[in-house]
Amino acid sequence: MGGKQKTLAILAGTVLAAGLTSPAFGSTTAHSPALRTAATGSGMSVVEWNRELITILGDPKAQPSTVQPTRSFALLQAAEYDAVVSITRAGPAYVFSVSAPGGARADAAADQAAHDVLVALYPAKRAGVDQRLSSQLSAIPNGPGKQAGIGVGAAVARRLISLRSNDGSSAEPPRFRPGNKAGDYRPTPPKFPAPVFTNWGSVKPFVLASGRQFRPAPPPAVSGAAYATALNEVKSLGSKTSSTRTPDQTAAAKFWAAAPVWNVWNQVAQGLVTSQNASLEKAVKVFARLDLSLADTTIAMYDAKYAYRVWRPVNAIRLGGTHYNPSIVGDPNWTPLLPTAPDPSYPGAHGALSQAAATTLAGFYGARHHLAVTSKGATRTFAGFQDAATEAWLSRIWSGQHTSLDNRAGQQLGTQVADFVARHL
């Protein structure tokens, strides 16, 4: 071990020896005037680490395909948040506070925590992550405060990774057995891929008590009028050859499918933090609340998807000739605008995740905050967060992926999770 690594290890050990306090989630700790003065740093460092994770996730081999990326965002942002508030005492800890020496630098703590989480999650990416840390720390003046902050960040990251090591995320998903009754999920054309994240609903949430906490009510029967109305809307608007979908709806459908929706909303947060020159304390809170909400919404969403196992519109339309619903006319050749994601239909992911993100960000920046959302080089503008979230879920109808029933259940779920997280952080 080199001299620098030995120094960091000794400092981290000193911090741990000084004591880890583990208050209940959302509890507060008395403010210390000496420590408040150490809250030095810009929110841009948080943005840079968030970008680093998105870059890492751009490599499809970065992690097993059975691990949902929202978990990584939540771990990264929770570590930065707890590292900062361990020093500033500016808000409740997410999970725990680490005892910090007077004058410890919160910015150094955030950088070290971010680095250590990403190295733990993606050891093969260590060279780039080390380079990012060196760049971030070089902007902080050397001294005892910097070294103390580094120790705090290392201790927080180590403790958080340990706490999440048995959360169920590494379990091998059980083999999925498709149903054969009307409404049962089955793999979708043209490639009929195996369903994904079949066990993710049983992963331990970050804030919720369980993935079932806000499980939506059962969907309407596929034999009923409500389902027929919703499916016929997708049949018309979501077809690859639709004559009723407008050019702008087609553009929106492709826009919201171009990148993972959690990436898009994290990039929205990056833009907000950057444009408003947010402080370090504000930035870590925005990203922590956003990504904890997205992670728990994802767990809750997959809990519901595999509890109800509703088939996708493409199969429902192609099998309409089996007369499971008299108000649906089947079309065995119907093809959606975009390929269907390999998981059950209810609730919709874009509806749930975008609603969770919009609810969270509106809580910080106001409901009618004008924003530009960019994905894969294209930009769309909105008068508020809800407008963006609404277009995101409507885009799944226009692309032939989901019904309005899926989307409404997703919206409700995303709102409930985001509100719950906001009350605890």
mmCIF file of C-alpha atoms in Angstrom, residues 58-414:
data_model
loop_
_atom_site.group_PDB
_atom_site.id
_atom_site.type_symbol
_atom_site.label_atom_id
_atom_site.label_comp_id
_atom_site.label_asym_id
_atom_site.label_seq_id
_atom_site.Cartn_x
_atom_site.Cartn_y
_atom_site.Cartn_z
ATOM 1 C CA GLY A 58 -22.909 3.453 -20.931
ATOM 2 C CA ASP A 59 -20.821 0.265 -20.986
ATOM 3 C CA PRO A 60 -23.318 -2.635 -21.127
ATOM 4 C CA LYS A 61 -20.712 -4.874 -19.484
ATOM 5 C CA ALA A 62 -20.232 -2.581 -16.485
ATOM 6 C CA GLN A 63 -22.535 -4.642 -14.292
ATOM 7 C CA PRO A 64 -24.707 -7.773 -14.540
ATOM 8 C CA SER A 65 -27.834 -7.300 -16.635
ATOM 9 C CA THR A 66 -29.890 -8.483 -13.654
ATOM 10 C CA VAL A 67 -28.899 -5.413 -11.569
ATOM 11 C CA GLN A 68 -31.130 -2.381 -12.073
ATOM 12 C CA PRO A 69 -29.083 0.824 -12.569
ATOM 13 C CA THR A 70 -31.295 2.938 -10.302
ATOM 14 C CA ARG A 71 -29.729 1.095 -7.348
ATOM 15 C CA SER A 72 -26.313 2.505 -8.280
ATOM 16 C CA PHE A 73 -27.641 6.060 -8.523
ATOM 17 C CA ALA A 74 -29.271 5.743 -5.103
ATOM 18 C CA LEU A 75 -26.078 4.418 -3.502
ATOM 19 C CA LEU A 76 -23.942 7.147 -5.046
ATOM 20 C CA GLN A 77 -26.215 10.010 -4.066
ATOM 21 C CA ALA A 78 -27.055 8.672 -0.611
ATOM 22 C CA ALA A 79 -23.353 8.350 0.183
ATOM 23 C CA GLU A 80 -22.599 11.905 -0.912
ATOM 24 C CA TYR A 81 -25.576 13.195 1.053
ATOM 25 C CA ASP A 82 -24.726 11.399 4.299
ATOM 26 C CA ALA A 83 -21.067 12.376 3.964
ATOM 27 C CA VAL A 84 -21.995 16.048 3.695
ATOM 28 C CA VAL A 85 -24.595 16.150 6.476
ATOM 29 C CA SER A 86 -22.265 14.198 8.768
ATOM 30 C CA ILE A 87 -20.143 17.359 8.711
ATOM 31 C CA THR A 88 -22.636 20.177 8.211
ATOM 32 C CA ARG A 89 -25.516 18.791 10.296
ATOM 33 C CA ALA A 90 -27.656 20.780 7.856
ATOM 34 C CA GLY A 91 -30.357 18.132 7.615
ATOM 35 C CA PRO A 92 -31.417 14.673 8.733
ATOM 36 C CA ALA A 93 -29.134 11.765 7.857
ATOM 37 C CA TYR A 94 -30.430 9.309 5.306
ATOM 38 C CA VAL A 95 -29.181 6.290 7.293
ATOM 39 C CA PHE A 96 -26.420 7.369 9.664
ATOM 40 C CA SER A 97 -24.012 10.133 10.623
ATOM 41 C CA VAL A 98 -20.262 9.712 10.984
ATOM 42 C CA SER A 99 -18.481 11.612 13.751
ATOM 43 C CA ALA A 100 -16.466 14.353 12.074
ATOM 44 C CA PRO A 101 -13.591 16.458 13.444
ATOM 45 C CA GLY A 102 -14.115 20.200 13.624
ATOM 46 C CA GLY A 103 -13.245 21.921 10.364
ATOM 47 C CA ALA A 104 -13.676 18.803 8.224
ATOM 48 C CA ARG A 105 -14.321 19.695 4.576
ATOM 49 C CA ALA A 106 -17.727 18.569 3.355
ATOM 50 C CA ASP A 107 -16.693 18.812 -0.298
ATOM 51 C CA ALA A 108 -13.779 16.430 0.244
ATOM 52 C CA ALA A 109 -16.115 14.067 2.091
ATOM 53 C CA ALA A 110 -18.606 14.055 -0.796
ATOM 54 C CA ASP A 111 -15.894 13.419 -3.376
ATOM 55 C CA GLN A 112 -14.325 10.561 -1.435
ATOM 56 C CA ALA A 113 -17.711 8.968 -0.716
ATOM 57 C CA ALA A 114 -18.682 9.131 -4.390
ATOM 58 C CA HIS A 115 -15.362 7.668 -5.477
ATOM 59 C CA ASP A 116 -15.478 4.793 -3.011
ATOM 60 C CA VAL A 117 -19.038 3.822 -3.894
ATOM 61 C CA LEU A 118 -18.279 3.740 -7.609
ATOM 62 C CA VAL A 119 -15.086 1.737 -7.086
ATOM 63 C CA ALA A 120 -17.001 -0.754 -4.933
ATOM 64 C CA LEU A 121 -19.735 -1.101 -7.551
ATOM 65 C CA TYR A 122 -17.502 -1.006 -10.646
ATOM 66 C CA PRO A 123 -13.959 -2.126 -9.764
ATOM 67 C CA ALA A 124 -13.076 -2.531 -13.445
ATOM 68 C CA LYS A 125 -13.687 1.209 -13.901
ATOM 69 C CA ARG A 126 -11.322 2.212 -11.105
ATOM 70 C CA ALA A 127 -8.766 4.010 -13.293
ATOM 71 C CA GLY A 128 -11.287 6.543 -14.555
ATOM 72 C CA VAL A 129 -12.893 6.944 -11.142
ATOM 73 C CA ASP A 130 -9.489 7.491 -9.511
ATOM 74 C CA GLN A 131 -8.729 10.149 -12.102
ATOM 75 C CA ARG A 132 -12.021 11.894 -11.344
ATOM 76 C CA LEU A 133 -11.262 11.900 -7.618
ATOM 77 C CA SER A 134 -7.790 13.313 -8.157
ATOM 78 C CA SER A 135 -9.242 16.108 -10.264
ATOM 79 C CA GLN A 136 -11.946 16.922 -7.720
ATOM 80 C CA LEU A 137 -9.656 16.855 -4.679
ATOM 81 C CA SER A 138 -6.980 18.953 -6.390
ATOM 82 C CA ALA A 139 -9.373 21.909 -6.285
ATOM 83 C CA ILE A 140 -9.583 21.705 -2.475
ATOM 84 C CA PRO A 141 -6.741 23.310 -0.459
ATOM 85 C CA ASN A 142 -4.549 20.814 1.371
ATOM 86 C CA GLY A 143 -4.747 20.715 5.127
ATOM 87 C CA PRO A 144 -6.248 18.891 8.099
ATOM 88 C CA GLY A 145 -9.810 19.829 7.064
ATOM 89 C CA LYS A 146 -9.401 18.214 3.664
ATOM 90 C CA GLN A 147 -7.904 15.050 5.132
ATOM 91 C CA ALA A 148 -10.617 14.836 7.764
ATOM 92 C CA GLY A 149 -13.283 15.193 5.088
ATOM 93 C CA ILE A 150 -11.669 12.412 3.070
ATOM 94 C CA GLY A 151 -11.843 10.165 6.114
ATOM 95 C CA VAL A 152 -15.532 10.956 6.666
ATOM 96 C CA GLY A 153 -16.387 10.207 3.048
ATOM 97 C CA ALA A 154 -14.508 6.907 3.103
ATOM 98 C CA ALA A 155 -16.248 5.821 6.296
ATOM 99 C CA VAL A 156 -19.709 6.697 4.975
ATOM 100 C CA ALA A 157 -19.171 4.848 1.709
ATOM 101 C CA ARG A 158 -17.834 1.750 3.418
ATOM 102 C CA ARG A 159 -20.736 1.636 5.867
ATOM 103 C CA LEU A 160 -23.393 2.220 3.193
ATOM 104 C CA ILE A 161 -22.004 -0.418 0.839
ATOM 105 C CA SER A 162 -21.941 -2.866 3.728
ATOM 106 C CA LEU A 163 -25.539 -2.088 4.671
ATOM 107 C CA ARG A 164 -26.704 -2.777 1.107
ATOM 108 C CA SER A 165 -24.567 -5.871 0.514
ATOM 109 C CA ASN A 166 -27.442 -8.254 1.323
ATOM 110 C CA ASP A 167 -30.350 -6.294 -0.143
ATOM 111 C CA GLY A 168 -31.312 -9.031 -2.617
ATOM 112 C CA SER A 169 -29.967 -7.243 -5.681
ATOM 113 C CA SER A 170 -27.418 -9.968 -6.428
ATOM 114 C CA ALA A 171 -29.890 -12.846 -6.218
ATOM 115 C CA GLU A 172 -30.315 -14.902 -9.363
ATOM 116 C CA PRO A 173 -33.742 -14.124 -10.837
ATOM 117 C CA PRO A 174 -36.107 -17.092 -10.895
ATOM 118 C CA ARG A 175 -37.037 -18.547 -14.248
ATOM 119 C CA PHE A 176 -40.193 -16.892 -15.521
ATOM 120 C CA ARG A 177 -43.015 -19.112 -16.690
ATOM 121 C CA PRO A 178 -45.403 -17.306 -19.070
ATOM 122 C CA GLY A 179 -49.144 -17.792 -18.766
ATOM 123 C CA ASN A 180 -51.452 -18.924 -21.541
ATOM 124 C CA LYS A 181 -54.733 -17.284 -20.539
ATOM 125 C CA ALA A 182 -56.076 -14.030 -21.928
ATOM 126 C CA GLY A 183 -54.255 -11.189 -20.197
ATOM 127 C CA ASP A 184 -51.285 -13.271 -19.048
ATOM 128 C CA TYR A 185 -47.850 -11.871 -19.823
ATOM 129 C CA ARG A 186 -45.797 -13.710 -22.396
ATOM 130 C CA PRO A 187 -42.631 -12.750 -24.337
ATOM 131 C CA THR A 188 -43.180 -10.240 -27.115
ATOM 132 C CA PRO A 189 -42.355 -10.224 -30.837
ATOM 133 C CA PRO A 190 -40.230 -9.971 -32.826
ATOM 134 C CA LYS A 191 -37.417 -11.520 -30.756
ATOM 135 C CA PHE A 192 -39.463 -12.814 -27.803
ATOM 136 C CA PRO A 193 -36.828 -11.942 -25.158
ATOM 137 C CA ALA A 194 -36.981 -13.363 -21.653
ATOM 138 C CA PRO A 195 -38.520 -10.953 -19.131
ATOM 139 C CA VAL A 196 -36.140 -8.869 -17.031
ATOM 140 C CA PHE A 197 -35.830 -7.998 -13.327
ATOM 141 C CA THR A 198 -38.302 -10.709 -12.356
ATOM 142 C CA ASN A 199 -37.077 -10.590 -8.736
ATOM 143 C CA TRP A 200 -36.460 -6.849 -8.407
ATOM 144 C CA GLY A 201 -39.702 -6.274 -6.540
ATOM 145 C CA SER A 202 -38.263 -8.267 -3.633
ATOM 146 C CA VAL A 203 -35.081 -6.164 -3.369
ATOM 147 C CA LYS A 204 -34.908 -4.257 -0.090
ATOM 148 C CA PRO A 205 -36.061 -0.677 -0.732
ATOM 149 C CA PHE A 206 -33.949 2.297 0.309
ATOM 150 C CA VAL A 207 -36.765 4.163 2.067
ATOM 151 C CA LEU A 208 -40.016 2.224 1.689
ATOM 152 C CA ALA A 209 -40.814 -0.570 4.120
ATOM 153 C CA SER A 210 -41.254 -3.007 1.222
ATOM 154 C CA GLY A 211 -41.891 -3.056 -2.509
ATOM 155 C CA ARG A 212 -45.553 -3.811 -1.770
ATOM 156 C CA GLN A 213 -46.117 -0.684 0.288
ATOM 157 C CA PHE A 214 -47.854 1.273 -2.494
ATOM 158 C CA ARG A 215 -48.801 -1.589 -4.804
ATOM 159 C CA PRO A 216 -51.499 -0.331 -7.215
ATOM 160 C CA ALA A 217 -54.955 -1.883 -7.212
ATOM 161 C CA PRO A 218 -55.439 -4.779 -9.652
ATOM 162 C CA PRO A 219 -55.929 -3.686 -13.266
ATOM 163 C CA PRO A 220 -59.323 -3.934 -14.958
ATOM 164 C CA ALA A 221 -60.151 -7.306 -16.508
ATOM 165 C CA VAL A 222 -59.009 -7.662 -20.126
ATOM 166 C CA SER A 223 -62.552 -8.769 -20.963
ATOM 167 C CA GLY A 224 -64.085 -5.477 -19.848
ATOM 168 C CA ALA A 225 -64.971 -2.170 -21.477
ATOM 169 C CA ALA A 226 -62.235 -0.136 -19.749
ATOM 170 C CA TYR A 227 -59.514 -2.395 -21.086
ATOM 171 C CA ALA A 228 -61.000 -2.400 -24.590
ATOM 172 C CA THR A 229 -61.059 1.402 -24.672
ATOM 173 C CA ALA A 230 -57.460 1.646 -23.498
ATOM 174 C CA LEU A 231 -56.149 -1.036 -25.862
ATOM 175 C CA ASN A 232 -57.959 0.343 -28.889
ATOM 176 C CA GLU A 233 -56.291 3.699 -28.235
ATOM 177 C CA VAL A 234 -52.870 2.024 -28.397
ATOM 178 C CA LYS A 235 -53.914 0.036 -31.464
ATOM 179 C CA SER A 236 -54.620 3.280 -33.291
ATOM 180 C CA LEU A 237 -51.937 5.631 -31.962
ATOM 181 C CA GLY A 238 -49.128 3.169 -31.276
ATOM 182 C CA SER A 239 -49.010 1.264 -34.540
ATOM 183 C CA LYS A 240 -45.854 1.466 -36.612
ATOM 184 C CA THR A 241 -48.024 2.528 -39.551
ATOM 185 C CA SER A 242 -50.453 4.725 -37.576
ATOM 186 C CA SER A 243 -52.337 7.388 -39.521
ATOM 187 C CA THR A 244 -53.698 8.998 -36.339
ATOM 188 C CA ARG A 245 -50.405 9.689 -34.527
ATOM 189 C CA THR A 246 -49.035 13.163 -35.285
ATOM 190 C CA PRO A 247 -45.426 13.806 -36.354
ATOM 191 C CA ASP A 248 -44.738 15.474 -33.003
ATOM 192 C CA GLN A 249 -46.138 12.474 -31.141
ATOM 193 C CA THR A 250 -43.850 10.240 -33.163
ATOM 194 C CA ALA A 251 -40.893 12.462 -32.298
ATOM 195 C CA ALA A 252 -41.838 12.405 -28.599
ATOM 196 C CA ALA A 253 -42.182 8.621 -28.621
ATOM 197 C CA LYS A 254 -38.676 8.230 -30.029
ATOM 198 C CA PHE A 255 -37.259 10.934 -27.770
ATOM 199 C CA TRP A 256 -38.364 9.312 -24.496
ATOM 200 C CA ALA A 257 -37.210 5.878 -25.671
ATOM 201 C CA ALA A 258 -33.736 7.007 -26.794
ATOM 202 C CA ALA A 259 -32.081 6.728 -23.365
ATOM 203 C CA PRO A 260 -32.933 5.155 -19.996
ATOM 204 C CA VAL A 261 -35.527 7.392 -18.409
ATOM 205 C CA TRP A 262 -33.610 7.522 -15.096
ATOM 206 C CA ASN A 263 -30.617 8.915 -17.006
ATOM 207 C CA VAL A 264 -32.795 11.587 -18.585
ATOM 208 C CA TRP A 265 -34.160 12.778 -15.244
ATOM 209 C CA ASN A 266 -30.718 12.781 -13.627
ATOM 210 C CA GLN A 267 -29.531 14.944 -16.500
ATOM 211 C CA VAL A 268 -32.459 17.282 -15.873
ATOM 212 C CA ALA A 269 -31.267 17.582 -12.275
ATOM 213 C CA GLN A 270 -27.727 18.214 -13.483
ATOM 214 C CA GLY A 271 -28.980 21.144 -15.536
ATOM 215 C CA LEU A 272 -30.965 22.590 -12.640
ATOM 216 C CA VAL A 273 -28.091 22.384 -10.165
ATOM 217 C CA THR A 274 -25.670 23.856 -12.703
ATOM 218 C CA SER A 275 -27.864 26.706 -13.940
ATOM 219 C CA GLN A 276 -28.720 27.835 -10.430
ATOM 220 C CA ASN A 277 -25.169 27.514 -9.070
ATOM 221 C CA ALA A 278 -26.485 25.337 -6.275
ATOM 222 C CA SER A 279 -24.478 24.902 -3.109
ATOM 223 C CA LEU A 280 -23.018 21.550 -2.212
ATOM 224 C CA GLU A 281 -25.669 21.071 0.476
ATOM 225 C CA LYS A 282 -28.520 21.806 -1.939
ATOM 226 C CA ALA A 283 -27.061 19.611 -4.675
ATOM 227 C CA VAL A 284 -26.608 16.522 -2.518
ATOM 228 C CA LYS A 285 -30.160 16.849 -1.235
ATOM 229 C CA VAL A 286 -31.673 17.232 -4.718
ATOM 230 C CA PHE A 287 -29.849 14.218 -6.104
ATOM 231 C CA ALA A 288 -30.357 12.058 -3.011
ATOM 232 C CA ARG A 289 -34.093 12.642 -2.918
ATOM 233 C CA LEU A 290 -34.384 12.168 -6.696
ATOM 234 C CA ASP A 291 -32.420 8.937 -6.892
ATOM 235 C CA LEU A 292 -33.786 7.362 -3.738
ATOM 236 C CA SER A 293 -37.253 8.027 -5.174
ATOM 237 C CA LEU A 294 -36.326 6.528 -8.533
ATOM 238 C CA ALA A 295 -34.735 3.470 -6.935
ATOM 239 C CA ASP A 296 -37.698 2.733 -4.683
ATOM 240 C CA THR A 297 -40.202 3.440 -7.447
ATOM 241 C CA THR A 298 -38.360 0.897 -9.574
ATOM 242 C CA ILE A 299 -38.568 -1.727 -6.830
ATOM 243 C CA ALA A 300 -42.257 -1.001 -6.238
ATOM 244 C CA MET A 301 -42.978 -1.000 -9.961
ATOM 245 C CA TYR A 302 -41.428 -4.428 -10.501
ATOM 246 C CA ASP A 303 -43.235 -5.753 -7.453
ATOM 247 C CA ALA A 304 -46.524 -4.795 -9.112
ATOM 248 C CA LYS A 305 -45.522 -5.864 -12.621
ATOM 249 C CA TYR A 306 -44.803 -9.417 -11.512
ATOM 250 C CA ALA A 307 -47.700 -9.542 -9.074
ATOM 251 C CA TYR A 308 -50.191 -8.857 -11.873
ATOM 252 C CA ARG A 309 -48.250 -10.099 -14.943
ATOM 253 C CA VAL A 310 -50.376 -8.272 -17.521
ATOM 254 C CA TRP A 311 -49.584 -8.883 -21.169
ATOM 255 C CA ARG A 312 -48.279 -6.163 -23.430
ATOM 256 C CA PRO A 313 -50.440 -4.403 -26.047
ATOM 257 C CA VAL A 314 -48.702 -6.132 -28.969
ATOM 258 C CA ASN A 315 -49.796 -9.542 -27.728
ATOM 259 C CA ALA A 316 -53.227 -8.326 -26.685
ATOM 260 C CA ILE A 317 -53.880 -6.888 -30.159
ATOM 261 C CA ARG A 318 -52.449 -9.818 -32.080
ATOM 262 C CA LEU A 319 -54.553 -12.228 -30.027
ATOM 263 C CA GLY A 320 -57.707 -10.174 -30.287
ATOM 264 C CA GLY A 321 -59.066 -12.736 -32.716
ATOM 265 C CA THR A 322 -59.448 -15.170 -29.824
ATOM 266 C CA HIS A 323 -62.498 -13.098 -28.822
ATOM 267 C CA TYR A 324 -61.500 -12.588 -25.200
ATOM 268 C CA ASN A 325 -63.140 -9.169 -25.471
ATOM 269 C CA PRO A 326 -65.995 -8.459 -27.911
ATOM 270 C CA SER A 327 -64.933 -4.810 -28.249
ATOM 271 C CA ILE A 328 -61.444 -5.673 -29.503
ATOM 272 C CA VAL A 329 -60.817 -6.639 -33.121
ATOM 273 C CA GLY A 330 -57.603 -8.591 -33.419
ATOM 274 C CA ASP A 331 -54.833 -7.902 -35.904
ATOM 275 C CA PRO A 332 -52.230 -10.707 -36.060
ATOM 276 C CA ASN A 333 -49.843 -8.451 -37.973
ATOM 277 C CA TRP A 334 -50.049 -5.383 -35.730
ATOM 278 C CA THR A 335 -46.603 -3.967 -34.910
ATOM 279 C CA PRO A 336 -45.802 -1.168 -32.433
ATOM 280 C CA LEU A 337 -43.812 1.891 -33.458
ATOM 281 C CA LEU A 338 -40.940 0.749 -31.205
ATOM 282 C CA PRO A 339 -39.900 -2.695 -29.917
ATOM 283 C CA THR A 340 -41.598 -3.686 -26.685
ATOM 284 C CA ALA A 341 -39.616 -3.807 -23.453
ATOM 285 C CA PRO A 342 -39.360 -7.335 -22.003
ATOM 286 C CA ASP A 343 -41.475 -7.073 -18.878
ATOM 287 C CA PRO A 344 -45.191 -7.015 -17.972
ATOM 288 C CA SER A 345 -47.298 -4.015 -18.858
ATOM 289 C CA TYR A 346 -48.912 -2.880 -15.588
ATOM 290 C CA PRO A 347 -47.861 -0.425 -14.195
ATOM 291 C CA GLY A 348 -45.906 1.533 -16.806
ATOM 292 C CA ALA A 349 -42.263 2.333 -16.068
ATOM 293 C CA HIS A 350 -42.134 5.724 -17.770
ATOM 294 C CA GLY A 351 -45.289 6.785 -15.960
ATOM 295 C CA ALA A 352 -43.978 5.689 -12.571
ATOM 296 C CA LEU A 353 -40.391 6.897 -12.854
ATOM 297 C CA SER A 354 -41.132 10.186 -14.593
ATOM 298 C CA GLN A 355 -43.854 11.004 -12.083
ATOM 299 C CA ALA A 356 -41.509 10.253 -9.193
ATOM 300 C CA ALA A 357 -38.851 12.506 -10.721
ATOM 301 C CA ALA A 358 -41.257 15.325 -11.562
ATOM 302 C CA THR A 359 -42.806 15.256 -8.089
ATOM 303 C CA THR A 360 -39.372 15.360 -6.482
ATOM 304 C CA LEU A 361 -37.956 18.159 -8.602
ATOM 305 C CA ALA A 362 -41.113 20.266 -8.359
ATOM 306 C CA GLY A 363 -40.722 20.097 -4.593
ATOM 307 C CA PHE A 364 -37.377 21.881 -4.929
ATOM 308 C CA TYR A 365 -37.906 24.178 -7.907
ATOM 309 C CA GLY A 366 -41.656 24.762 -8.154
ATOM 310 C CA ALA A 367 -44.276 23.157 -10.351
ATOM 311 C CA ARG A 368 -44.059 25.685 -13.215
ATOM 312 C CA HIS A 369 -40.300 25.767 -13.626
ATOM 313 C CA HIS A 370 -39.488 26.023 -17.343
ATOM 314 C CA LEU A 371 -37.108 23.313 -18.457
ATOM 315 C CA ALA A 372 -35.417 21.904 -21.523
ATOM 316 C CA VAL A 373 -34.925 18.146 -21.563
ATOM 317 C CA THR A 374 -32.169 16.751 -23.789
ATOM 318 C CA SER A 375 -31.694 13.124 -24.791
ATOM 319 C CA LYS A 376 -29.289 11.765 -27.395
ATOM 320 C CA GLY A 377 -28.815 15.202 -28.940
ATOM 321 C CA ALA A 378 -32.521 16.090 -29.199
ATOM 322 C CA THR A 379 -34.171 18.682 -26.942
ATOM 323 C CA ARG A 380 -37.792 19.215 -25.962
ATOM 324 C CA THR A 381 -39.021 22.101 -23.818
ATOM 325 C CA PHE A 382 -41.738 22.151 -21.170
ATOM 326 C CA ALA A 383 -43.481 24.718 -18.995
ATOM 327 C CA GLY A 384 -43.126 22.534 -15.907
ATOM 328 C CA PHE A 385 -42.018 19.191 -14.550
ATOM 329 C CA GLN A 386 -45.488 17.683 -14.757
ATOM 330 C CA ASP A 387 -45.733 18.556 -18.449
ATOM 331 C CA ALA A 388 -42.522 16.637 -19.088
ATOM 332 C CA ALA A 389 -43.659 13.648 -17.030
ATOM 333 C CA THR A 390 -47.032 13.577 -18.765
ATOM 334 C CA GLU A 391 -45.417 13.559 -22.187
ATOM 335 C CA ALA A 392 -43.091 10.789 -21.036
ATOM 336 C CA TRP A 393 -45.969 8.462 -20.190
ATOM 337 C CA LEU A 394 -48.071 9.489 -23.190
ATOM 338 C CA SER A 395 -45.084 8.627 -25.362
ATOM 339 C CA ARG A 396 -45.500 5.013 -24.340
ATOM 340 C CA ILE A 397 -48.983 4.964 -25.846
ATOM 341 C CA TRP A 398 -47.673 6.609 -29.005
ATOM 342 C CA SER A 399 -44.877 4.033 -29.247
ATOM 343 C CA GLY A 400 -47.265 1.105 -28.752
ATOM 344 C CA GLN A 401 -45.788 0.040 -25.399
ATOM 345 C CA HIS A 402 -48.446 0.741 -22.780
ATOM 346 C CA THR A 403 -52.108 1.509 -22.268
ATOM 347 C CA SER A 404 -53.427 4.490 -20.328
ATOM 348 C CA LEU A 405 -54.348 2.015 -17.564
ATOM 349 C CA ASP A 406 -50.679 1.139 -17.156
ATOM 350 C CA ASN A 407 -49.696 4.777 -17.175
ATOM 351 C CA ARG A 408 -52.241 5.962 -14.625
ATOM 352 C CA ALA A 409 -51.185 3.224 -12.208
ATOM 353 C CA GLY A 410 -47.557 4.224 -12.759
ATOM 354 C CA GLN A 411 -48.271 7.891 -12.143
ATOM 355 C CA GLN A 412 -50.030 7.121 -8.884
ATOM 356 C CA LEU A 413 -47.190 4.874 -7.742
ATOM 357 C CA GLY A 414 -44.470 7.392 -8.614
#
